[in-house]
Amino acid sequence: MTIRCLIVDDEPVARKGLREYIADIPFLELAGECDSPVKALATLQTQPIDLLLLDIQMPRMTGLELLRSLPQPPLVIFTTAHPDYAVESFELNVLDYLLKPVSFERFMKAVMKARAYLDTQQKKDADYFFIKCDNRLEKINYEDILFVEALQNYVAIHTAARKFTTYLTFKGVEEYLPAERFVKVHKSFIVAIDKISSIDGNELVIGRHHIPVSRNLKDEVMEKILNKRYLKR
């Protein structure tokens, strides 16, 4: 994933520093830089921007005012010399708040958060993927998956129609599946939360399948599955 960044800062030295940081990080791309929020507005209207690196105190218009004016803002990381706006900025759902001078370590931590967030959103937007199975590329719809099973060097993806066995790692599949729809319940099983029909002790029932739940994962799994939907007297 490449993250397109726009720098908005009236200080040339600050822009230069961010520009150099972006150049050193492979998954970042500098889409442009502006010395005022007014110019940034024009850029945001004409270019797709994933991440806004935004100063706060600037002439004519502050970074906060720019952010409030955007109906659908990209991800925002504030880069500012003023600590006083932190609470107000997080009320606007900014991703991070960096105080100048910004160290490379702190900048990297912030953009890694942006990368993780955008990766999660990308998975949410997708509704299928392809795997290689029996020398063919098979399309797997998220909606069709019942559960995923680890089989030594292979992974079996179970759907209502059939089982797909593919040469993938269990961890790789776990990291790819959207966490809001799937949960790891055992060292060898990931289940689709909406396919669980009942819970029987330490087992989850999905159709005719009984999936074990690990003791060390049970509390976390139960909380995620029930998700405040458990009615009791």
Coordinates of N, CA and C in Angstrom, one line a residue:
M1 N 0.8 -1.2 0.0 CA 0.0 0.0 0.0 C 0.9 1.3 0.0
T2 N 0.6 2.2 -0.9 CA 1.3 3.5 -0.9 C 0.3 4.5 -0.4
I3 N 0.9 5.3 0.6 CA 0.1 6.4 1.2 C 0.5 7.7 0.7
R4 N -0.5 8.4 0.0 CA -0.2 9.7 -0.6 C -0.3 10.8 0.5
C5 N 0.8 11.5 0.7 CA 0.8 12.5 1.8 C 0.8 14.0 1.2
L6 N 0.1 14.8 1.9 CA 0.2 16.3 1.6 C 0.7 17.0 2.9
I7 N 1.8 17.8 2.7 CA 2.3 18.6 3.8 C 1.7 20.0 3.7
V8 N 1.2 20.4 4.9 CA 0.7 21.8 4.9 C 1.3 22.5 6.1
D9 N 2.2 23.4 5.8 CA 3.0 24.1 6.9 C 3.6 25.4 6.3
D10 N 3.5 26.5 7.0 CA 4.0 27.7 6.5 C 5.5 27.9 6.7
E11 N 6.1 26.9 7.4 CA 7.6 27.0 7.7 C 8.4 26.2 6.7
P12 N 9.2 26.8 5.9 CA 10.0 26.0 4.9 C 10.9 24.9 5.5
V13 N 11.5 25.2 6.7 CA 12.3 24.2 7.4 C 11.5 23.0 7.8
A14 N 10.3 23.2 8.3 CA 9.4 22.1 8.7 C 9.0 21.3 7.6
R15 N 8.7 21.9 6.4 CA 8.3 21.2 5.2 C 9.5 20.3 4.7
K16 N 10.7 20.9 4.8 CA 11.8 20.2 4.3 C 12.1 18.9 5.2
G17 N 11.9 19.1 6.5 CA 12.1 17.9 7.4 C 11.1 16.8 7.1
L18 N 9.9 17.2 6.9 CA 8.8 16.1 6.6 C 9.1 15.5 5.3
R19 N 9.5 16.4 4.3 CA 9.7 15.9 3.0 C 10.8 14.8 3.0
E20 N 11.9 15.0 3.8 CA 13.0 14.1 3.9 C 12.5 12.8 4.6
Y21 N 11.7 12.9 5.6 CA 11.2 11.7 6.3 C 10.4 10.9 5.3
I22 N 9.5 11.5 4.6 CA 8.6 10.8 3.6 C 9.5 10.1 2.6
A23 N 10.6 10.7 2.1 CA 11.4 10.1 1.1 C 12.1 8.8 1.6
D24 N 12.3 8.8 3.0 CA 13.0 7.6 3.6 C 12.1 6.5 3.9
I25 N 10.8 6.6 3.7 CA 9.8 5.6 4.1 C 9.2 5.0 2.8
P26 N 9.4 3.8 2.5 CA 9.0 3.3 1.2 C 7.5 3.3 0.9
F27 N 6.7 3.2 1.9 CA 5.2 3.1 1.7 C 4.6 4.5 1.6
L28 N 5.4 5.6 1.8 CA 4.9 6.9 1.7 C 5.2 7.6 0.4
E29 N 4.3 8.4 -0.1 CA 4.6 9.1 -1.4 C 4.2 10.6 -1.1
L30 N 5.0 11.5 -1.5 CA 4.7 12.9 -1.4 C 3.9 13.4 -2.5
A31 N 2.6 13.7 -2.2 CA 1.7 14.1 -3.3 C 1.8 15.6 -3.5
G32 N 2.3 16.3 -2.5 CA 2.4 17.8 -2.7 C 2.7 18.4 -1.3
E33 N 3.0 19.7 -1.4 CA 3.2 20.5 -0.1 C 2.7 21.9 -0.4
C34 N 2.1 22.5 0.7 CA 1.5 23.8 0.6 C 1.9 24.6 1.8
D35 N 2.1 25.9 1.6 CA 2.5 26.8 2.7 C 1.3 27.5 3.3
S36 N 0.1 27.1 3.0 CA -1.1 27.7 3.6 C -2.3 26.7 3.5
P37 N -3.2 26.8 4.4 CA -4.4 26.0 4.3 C -5.3 26.3 3.1
V38 N -5.2 27.6 2.6 CA -6.0 28.0 1.5 C -5.5 27.2 0.2
K39 N -4.2 27.1 0.1 CA -3.7 26.4 -1.1 C -3.9 24.9 -0.9
A40 N -3.9 24.4 0.3 CA -4.2 23.0 0.6 C -5.6 22.6 0.2
L41 N -6.6 23.6 0.4 CA -7.9 23.3 0.0 C -8.0 23.0 -1.5
A42 N -7.3 23.8 -2.3 CA -7.4 23.6 -3.7 C -6.8 22.3 -4.1
T43 N -5.7 21.9 -3.5 CA -5.0 20.6 -3.7 C -5.9 19.4 -3.4
L44 N -6.6 19.5 -2.2 CA -7.5 18.5 -1.8 C -8.7 18.3 -2.7
Q45 N -9.0 19.3 -3.4 CA -10.2 19.2 -4.3 C -9.8 18.6 -5.6
T46 N -8.5 18.5 -5.9 CA -8.1 18.0 -7.3 C -7.2 16.8 -7.2
Q47 N -6.8 16.4 -6.0 CA -5.9 15.2 -5.9 C -6.4 14.3 -4.8
P48 N -6.2 12.9 -5.0 CA -6.5 12.0 -3.9 C -5.4 12.0 -2.9
I49 N -5.8 12.4 -1.7 CA -4.8 12.4 -0.6 C -5.2 11.5 0.5
D50 N -4.3 10.6 1.0 CA -4.6 9.7 2.0 C -4.3 10.2 3.4
L51 N -3.2 11.1 3.5 CA -2.7 11.5 4.8 C -2.3 13.0 4.7
L52 N -2.8 13.8 5.6 CA -2.5 15.2 5.7 C -1.6 15.4 6.9
L53 N -0.4 16.0 6.6 CA 0.5 16.4 7.7 C 0.4 17.9 7.9
L54 N -0.3 18.2 8.9 CA -0.9 19.5 9.0 C -0.4 20.3 10.2
D55 N 0.1 21.5 10.0 CA 0.5 22.4 11.0 C -0.8 23.1 11.5
I56 N -0.7 23.7 12.7 CA -1.9 24.3 13.3 C -1.9 25.8 13.1
Q57 N -0.9 26.5 13.7 CA -0.8 27.9 13.6 C -0.2 28.4 12.3
M58 N -1.1 28.9 11.4 CA -0.7 29.5 10.2 C -1.4 30.7 9.9
P59 N -0.9 31.6 9.0 CA -1.6 32.9 8.7 C -3.0 32.7 8.0
R60 N -3.9 33.5 8.3 CA -5.2 33.6 7.7 C -6.2 32.4 8.1
M61 N -5.6 31.2 8.2 CA -6.5 30.1 8.5 C -5.6 29.1 9.3
T62 N -6.2 28.5 10.4 CA -5.4 27.6 11.2 C -5.7 26.2 10.6
G63 N -4.8 25.2 11.0 CA -5.0 23.9 10.6 C -6.3 23.3 11.1
L64 N -6.7 23.7 12.3 CA -8.0 23.3 12.9 C -9.2 23.7 12.0
E65 N -9.1 25.0 11.6 CA -10.1 25.5 10.8 C -10.2 24.8 9.4
L66 N -9.0 24.5 8.9 CA -9.0 23.8 7.6 C -9.7 22.4 7.8
L67 N -9.3 21.7 8.8 CA -9.9 20.4 9.1 C -11.4 20.5 9.2
R68 N -11.9 21.4 10.0 CA -13.3 21.6 10.2 C -14.1 21.9 8.9
S69 N -13.4 22.5 7.9 CA -14.0 22.9 6.7 C -14.2 21.7 5.7
L70 N -13.5 20.6 6.0 CA -13.5 19.5 5.0 C -14.6 18.5 5.3
P71 N -15.5 18.3 4.4 CA -16.6 17.4 4.7 C -16.2 15.9 4.8
Q72 N -15.2 15.5 4.0 CA -14.6 14.2 4.1 C -13.1 14.3 4.2
P73 N -12.5 14.6 5.3 CA -11.1 14.8 5.4 C -10.3 13.5 5.3
P74 N -9.1 13.5 4.8 CA -8.3 12.3 4.8 C -7.8 12.1 6.3
L75 N -7.0 11.1 6.5 CA -6.3 11.0 7.8 C -5.5 12.2 8.1
V76 N -5.4 12.6 9.3 CA -4.7 13.8 9.7 C -3.7 13.6 10.8
I77 N -2.5 14.0 10.6 CA -1.5 14.0 11.7 C -1.1 15.5 11.9
F78 N -1.3 16.0 13.0 CA -0.9 17.4 13.3 C 0.6 17.4 13.6
T79 N 1.3 18.4 13.0 CA 2.7 18.6 13.3 C 2.8 20.1 13.8
T80 N 3.0 20.3 15.0 CA 2.9 21.7 15.6 C 3.9 21.9 16.7
A81 N 4.2 23.2 16.9 CA 5.0 23.6 18.0 C 4.2 23.9 19.3
H82 N 2.9 23.8 19.2 CA 2.0 24.2 20.2 C 1.2 23.0 20.8
P83 N 1.5 22.7 22.1 CA 0.9 21.6 22.7 C -0.6 21.9 23.2
D84 N -1.0 23.1 23.1 CA -2.3 23.5 23.7 C -3.5 23.0 23.0
Y85 N -3.4 22.5 21.8 CA -4.5 22.2 21.0 C -4.8 20.6 20.9
A86 N -4.0 19.9 21.7 CA -4.1 18.4 21.6 C -5.5 17.9 21.9
V87 N -6.2 18.4 22.9 CA -7.5 17.9 23.3 C -8.5 18.2 22.1
E88 N -8.5 19.5 21.7 CA -9.3 19.9 20.6 C -9.1 19.1 19.3
S89 N -7.9 18.8 19.0 CA -7.6 18.1 17.8 C -8.1 16.7 17.8
F90 N -8.0 16.0 19.0 CA -8.5 14.6 19.1 C -10.0 14.6 19.1
E91 N -10.6 15.7 19.4 CA -12.1 15.7 19.3 C -12.5 15.7 17.8
L92 N -11.5 16.1 16.9 CA -11.8 16.1 15.5 C -11.3 14.8 14.9
N93 N -11.0 13.8 15.7 CA -10.6 12.5 15.3 C -9.3 12.4 14.5
V94 N -8.3 13.3 14.8 CA -7.0 13.2 14.2 C -6.3 11.9 14.6
L95 N -5.4 11.5 13.8 CA -4.7 10.2 14.0 C -3.6 10.4 15.1
D96 N -2.9 11.5 15.0 CA -1.8 11.7 15.9 C -1.5 13.2 16.0
Y97 N -0.7 13.5 17.1 CA -0.4 14.9 17.4 C 1.1 15.0 17.7
L98 N 1.9 15.5 16.7 CA 3.4 15.5 16.9 C 3.8 16.9 17.2
L99 N 4.7 17.0 18.2 CA 5.2 18.3 18.6 C 6.6 18.5 17.9
K100 N 6.7 19.7 17.4 CA 8.0 20.0 16.8 C 9.1 20.3 17.8
P101 N 10.3 20.0 17.6 CA 10.8 19.3 16.4 C 10.5 17.8 16.4
V102 N 10.0 17.4 15.3 CA 9.5 16.0 15.2 C 10.7 15.0 14.9
S103 N 10.9 14.1 15.7 CA 11.9 13.1 15.5 C 11.5 12.1 14.5
F104 N 12.4 11.4 13.8 CA 12.1 10.4 12.8 C 11.4 9.3 13.5
E105 N 11.8 8.9 14.6 CA 11.2 7.7 15.4 C 9.7 8.0 15.6
R106 N 9.4 9.2 16.1 CA 8.0 9.6 16.4 C 7.2 9.7 15.1
F107 N 7.8 10.2 14.1 CA 7.1 10.3 12.8 C 6.8 8.9 12.3
M108 N 7.7 8.0 12.3 CA 7.5 6.7 11.9 C 6.4 6.0 12.6
K109 N 6.4 6.2 13.9 CA 5.3 5.6 14.8 C 3.9 6.1 14.3
A110 N 3.8 7.4 14.0 CA 2.5 8.0 13.6 C 2.1 7.4 12.2
V111 N 3.0 7.4 11.3 CA 2.6 6.9 9.9 C 2.4 5.4 9.9
M112 N 3.0 4.7 10.8 CA 2.6 3.2 10.9 C 1.2 3.1 11.4
K113 N 0.7 4.0 12.3 CA -0.7 3.9 12.7 C -1.6 4.2 11.5
A114 N -1.2 5.2 10.6 CA -1.9 5.5 9.4 C -2.0 4.3 8.5
R115 N -0.9 3.6 8.4 CA -0.8 2.4 7.5 C -1.7 1.3 8.0
A116 N -1.7 1.1 9.3 CA -2.6 0.0 9.9 C -4.0 0.4 9.7
Y117 N -4.4 1.6 9.9 CA -5.8 2.1 9.8 C -6.2 1.9 8.3
L118 N -5.5 2.4 7.4 CA -5.8 2.3 6.0 C -5.9 0.8 5.5
D119 N -5.0 0.0 6.0 CA -5.1 -1.4 5.6 C -6.3 -2.1 6.1
T120 N -6.8 -1.7 7.3 CA -8.0 -2.2 7.9 C -9.2 -1.8 7.1
Q121 N -9.2 -0.5 6.7 CA -10.3 0.0 5.9 C -10.4 -0.7 4.5
Q122 N -9.2 -0.9 4.0 CA -9.1 -1.6 2.6 C -9.8 -3.0 2.7
K123 N -9.5 -3.7 3.8 CA -10.1 -5.0 4.0 C -11.6 -4.9 4.2
K124 N -12.0 -3.9 4.9 CA -13.5 -3.7 5.1 C -14.2 -3.5 3.8
D125 N -13.5 -2.7 2.9 CA -14.2 -2.4 1.6 C -14.2 -3.6 0.7
A126 N -13.2 -4.5 0.8 CA -13.2 -5.7 0.0 C -14.2 -6.7 0.4
D127 N -14.8 -7.5 -0.5 CA -15.7 -8.6 -0.1 C -15.3 -9.9 -0.6
Y128 N -14.1 -10.0 -1.2 CA -13.6 -11.3 -1.7 C -12.1 -11.3 -1.9
F129 N -11.5 -12.4 -2.1 CA -10.1 -12.5 -2.4 C -9.9 -13.8 -3.2
F130 N -8.7 -14.0 -3.7 CA -8.4 -15.2 -4.5 C -7.3 -16.0 -3.8
I131 N -7.4 -17.3 -3.9 CA -6.3 -18.2 -3.5 C -6.0 -19.2 -4.6
K132 N -4.8 -19.8 -4.5 CA -4.4 -20.9 -5.4 C -4.8 -22.2 -4.8
C133 N -5.6 -23.0 -5.5 CA -6.1 -24.2 -5.0 C -6.2 -25.2 -6.2
D134 N -5.5 -26.4 -6.1 CA -5.6 -27.4 -7.2 C -5.2 -26.7 -8.5
N135 N -4.1 -25.9 -8.5 CA -3.6 -25.3 -9.7 C -4.6 -24.3 -10.4
R136 N -5.5 -23.9 -9.6 CA -6.5 -22.9 -10.1 C -6.5 -21.7 -9.1
L137 N -6.9 -20.5 -9.6 CA -7.2 -19.4 -8.8 C -8.6 -19.4 -8.4
E138 N -9.0 -19.6 -7.1 CA -10.3 -19.7 -6.7 C -10.7 -18.4 -6.0
K139 N -11.9 -17.9 -6.3 CA -12.4 -16.7 -5.7 C -13.2 -17.1 -4.4
I140 N -12.8 -16.5 -3.3 CA -13.4 -16.7 -2.0 C -14.2 -15.5 -1.5
N141 N -15.5 -15.5 -1.4 CA -16.2 -14.4 -0.8 C -16.2 -14.5 0.7
Y142 N -15.9 -13.4 1.4 CA -15.9 -13.3 2.8 C -17.2 -13.9 3.4
E143 N -18.3 -13.5 2.7 CA -19.6 -13.9 3.2 C -19.8 -15.4 3.2
D144 N -19.1 -16.1 2.4 CA -19.2 -17.6 2.3 C -18.4 -18.4 3.3
I145 N -17.4 -17.8 3.9 CA -16.5 -18.5 4.8 C -17.2 -18.8 6.1
L146 N -17.1 -20.1 6.5 CA -17.6 -20.6 7.8 C -16.5 -20.5 8.8
F147 N -15.4 -21.2 8.5 CA -14.2 -21.1 9.3 C -12.9 -21.5 8.6
V148 N -11.8 -21.2 9.2 CA -10.5 -21.5 8.6 C -9.8 -22.5 9.5
E149 N -9.1 -23.5 8.9 CA -8.5 -24.5 9.7 C -7.0 -24.7 9.3
A150 N -6.1 -24.7 10.3 CA -4.7 -24.9 10.0 C -4.4 -26.4 9.8
L151 N -3.7 -26.8 8.7 CA -3.4 -28.2 8.4 C -1.9 -28.3 8.2
Q152 N -1.1 -28.3 9.2 CA 0.4 -28.3 9.1 C 0.9 -27.2 8.1
N153 N 1.3 -27.5 6.9 CA 1.8 -26.5 6.0 C 0.8 -25.9 5.1
Y154 N -0.5 -26.3 5.3 CA -1.6 -25.8 4.5 C -2.7 -25.2 5.4
V155 N -3.6 -24.6 4.7 CA -4.8 -24.0 5.4 C -6.0 -24.4 4.6
A156 N -7.0 -24.8 5.3 CA -8.3 -25.2 4.7 C -9.3 -24.1 5.0
I157 N -9.9 -23.6 4.0 CA -11.0 -22.6 4.1 C -12.3 -23.3 3.9
H158 N -13.1 -23.4 4.9 CA -14.4 -24.1 4.8 C -15.5 -23.1 4.4
T159 N -16.3 -23.4 3.4 CA -17.5 -22.7 3.1 C -18.6 -23.7 3.2
A160 N -19.9 -23.2 3.0 CA -21.0 -24.1 3.0 C -21.0 -25.1 1.9
A161 N -20.4 -24.6 0.7 CA -20.4 -25.5 -0.5 C -19.3 -26.5 -0.5
R162 N -18.0 -26.0 -0.1 CA -16.9 -26.9 -0.2 C -15.7 -26.5 0.7
K163 N -14.7 -27.3 0.7 CA -13.5 -26.9 1.5 C -12.4 -26.6 0.5
F164 N -11.7 -25.5 0.6 CA -10.6 -25.1 -0.2 C -9.3 -25.3 0.6
T165 N -8.4 -26.1 0.1 CA -7.1 -26.3 0.7 C -6.0 -25.6 -0.1
T166 N -5.2 -24.8 0.6 CA -4.3 -24.0 -0.1 C -3.0 -23.9 0.7
Y167 N -1.9 -23.6 -0.1 CA -0.5 -23.6 0.5 C -0.3 -22.1 1.1
L168 N -0.8 -21.9 2.2 CA -0.7 -20.6 2.9 C -0.4 -20.8 4.4
T169 N 0.1 -19.8 5.1 CA 0.3 -19.9 6.5 C -1.0 -19.5 7.2
F170 N -1.2 -20.1 8.3 CA -2.4 -19.8 9.1 C -2.3 -18.4 9.6
K171 N -1.1 -17.9 10.0 CA -0.9 -16.6 10.5 C -1.2 -15.6 9.4
G172 N -0.7 -15.9 8.2 CA -1.0 -15.0 7.1 C -2.4 -14.8 6.8
V173 N -3.2 -15.9 6.8 CA -4.7 -15.8 6.6 C -5.3 -15.0 7.7
E174 N -4.9 -15.2 9.0 CA -5.4 -14.5 10.1 C -5.2 -13.0 10.0
E175 N -4.0 -12.6 9.5 CA -3.7 -11.2 9.4 C -4.5 -10.5 8.3
Y176 N -4.8 -11.3 7.2 CA -5.5 -10.8 6.1 C -7.0 -10.6 6.3
L177 N -7.6 -11.5 7.1 CA -9.1 -11.4 7.3 C -9.4 -10.2 8.2
P178 N -10.5 -9.5 7.8 CA -10.9 -8.4 8.7 C -11.4 -8.8 10.1
A179 N -10.7 -8.2 11.1 CA -10.9 -8.6 12.5 C -12.3 -8.4 13.0
E180 N -13.1 -7.5 12.4 CA -14.5 -7.2 12.8 C -15.4 -8.4 12.4
R181 N -15.0 -9.2 11.5 CA -15.8 -10.3 10.9 C -15.3 -11.7 11.3
F182 N -14.1 -11.8 11.7 CA -13.5 -13.1 12.0 C -12.7 -13.1 13.3
V183 N -12.7 -14.2 14.0 CA -12.0 -14.2 15.3 C -11.2 -15.6 15.4
K184 N -10.0 -15.5 15.9 CA -9.2 -16.7 16.1 C -9.7 -17.3 17.5
V185 N -10.1 -18.5 17.5 CA -10.7 -19.1 18.7 C -9.8 -20.3 19.2
H186 N -8.8 -20.6 18.4 CA -7.9 -21.8 18.8 C -6.7 -21.6 17.9
K187 N -5.6 -22.3 18.3 CA -4.4 -22.2 17.6 C -4.5 -22.7 16.1
S188 N -5.6 -23.4 15.9 CA -5.8 -24.0 14.5 C -7.1 -23.6 13.9
F189 N -7.9 -22.7 14.5 CA -9.2 -22.3 13.9 C -9.4 -20.8 14.0
I190 N -9.9 -20.3 12.9 CA -10.5 -18.9 12.8 C -11.9 -19.1 12.4
V191 N -12.9 -18.4 13.0 CA -14.3 -18.6 12.6 C -14.9 -17.3 12.2
A192 N -15.9 -17.4 11.3 CA -16.7 -16.2 10.9 C -17.7 -16.0 12.0
I193 N -17.7 -14.8 12.6 CA -18.5 -14.5 13.8 C -20.0 -14.7 13.5
D194 N -20.4 -14.2 12.3 CA -21.9 -14.3 12.0 C -22.4 -15.6 11.6
K195 N -21.5 -16.6 11.5 CA -21.9 -18.0 11.1 C -22.1 -18.9 12.3
I196 N -21.8 -18.4 13.5 CA -21.9 -19.2 14.8 C -23.4 -19.3 15.1
S197 N -23.9 -20.5 15.2 CA -25.3 -20.7 15.5 C -25.5 -20.9 17.0
S198 N -24.5 -21.5 17.7 CA -24.7 -21.7 19.1 C -23.3 -21.9 19.8
I199 N -23.3 -21.8 21.1 CA -22.1 -22.0 21.9 C -22.4 -23.1 22.9
D200 N -21.6 -24.1 22.8 CA -21.9 -25.3 23.7 C -20.6 -25.6 24.5
G201 N -20.6 -25.0 25.7 CA -19.4 -25.2 26.5 C -18.2 -24.5 25.9
N202 N -17.2 -25.3 25.6 CA -16.0 -24.8 25.0 C -15.9 -25.1 23.5
E203 N -17.1 -25.2 22.9 CA -17.2 -25.4 21.5 C -18.2 -24.4 20.8
L204 N -17.8 -24.0 19.6 CA -18.7 -23.2 18.8 C -19.4 -24.1 17.8
V205 N -20.7 -23.9 17.6 CA -21.4 -24.7 16.6 C -21.6 -23.9 15.3
I206 N -21.1 -24.4 14.2 CA -21.3 -23.7 12.9 C -21.9 -24.8 12.0
G207 N -23.1 -24.8 11.7 CA -23.7 -25.8 10.9 C -23.5 -27.2 11.6
R208 N -22.9 -28.1 10.9 CA -22.7 -29.5 11.5 C -21.3 -29.5 12.1
H209 N -20.6 -28.4 12.1 CA -19.2 -28.4 12.6 C -19.2 -27.9 14.1
H210 N -18.3 -28.6 14.9 CA -18.1 -28.1 16.3 C -16.6 -27.7 16.4
I211 N -16.4 -26.4 16.6 CA -15.1 -25.8 16.7 C -14.6 -25.6 18.1
P212 N -13.5 -26.1 18.5 CA -13.0 -25.9 19.9 C -12.5 -24.5 20.2
V213 N -12.7 -24.1 21.4 CA -12.2 -22.7 21.8 C -11.1 -23.0 22.8
S214 N -10.0 -22.4 22.6 CA -8.9 -22.5 23.6 C -9.2 -21.9 24.9
R215 N -8.7 -22.5 26.0 CA -9.0 -21.9 27.3 C -8.4 -20.5 27.4
N216 N -7.2 -20.3 26.9 CA -6.5 -19.0 27.0 C -7.1 -17.9 26.2
L217 N -8.0 -18.3 25.2 CA -8.6 -17.3 24.3 C -10.1 -17.2 24.7
K218 N -10.6 -18.0 25.6 CA -12.1 -18.0 25.7 C -12.7 -16.7 26.1
D219 N -12.1 -16.0 27.1 CA -12.7 -14.8 27.6 C -12.8 -13.7 26.4
E220 N -11.7 -13.6 25.7 CA -11.6 -12.7 24.6 C -12.6 -13.0 23.5
V221 N -12.6 -14.3 23.2 CA -13.5 -14.8 22.1 C -15.0 -14.6 22.5
M222 N -15.3 -14.9 23.7 CA -16.7 -14.8 24.2 C -17.1 -13.3 24.1
E223 N -16.3 -12.4 24.6 CA -16.6 -11.0 24.6 C -16.8 -10.5 23.1
K224 N -16.0 -10.9 22.2 CA -16.1 -10.5 20.8 C -17.3 -11.1 20.2
I225 N -17.7 -12.3 20.4 CA -18.8 -13.0 19.8 C -20.1 -12.4 20.4
L226 N -20.2 -12.3 21.7 CA -21.5 -11.8 22.3 C -21.6 -10.3 22.0
N227 N -20.5 -9.5 22.2 CA -20.5 -8.1 21.8 C -21.8 -7.4 22.3
K228 N -22.1 -7.5 23.6 CA -23.3 -6.8 24.2 C -24.6 -7.3 23.6
R229 N -24.6 -8.5 23.0 CA -25.9 -9.0 22.4 C -26.4 -10.2 23.3
Y230 N -25.9 -10.3 24.4 CA -26.3 -11.4 25.3 C -27.4 -10.9 26.2
L231 N -28.7 -11.4 26.0 CA -29.8 -11.0 26.9 C -29.9 -11.9 28.0
K232 N -30.0 -11.5 29.2 CA -30.2 -12.4 30.4 C -30.9 -11.6 31.5
R233 N -31.5 -12.3 32.3 CA -32.3 -11.7 33.4 C -31.4 -11.3 34.5

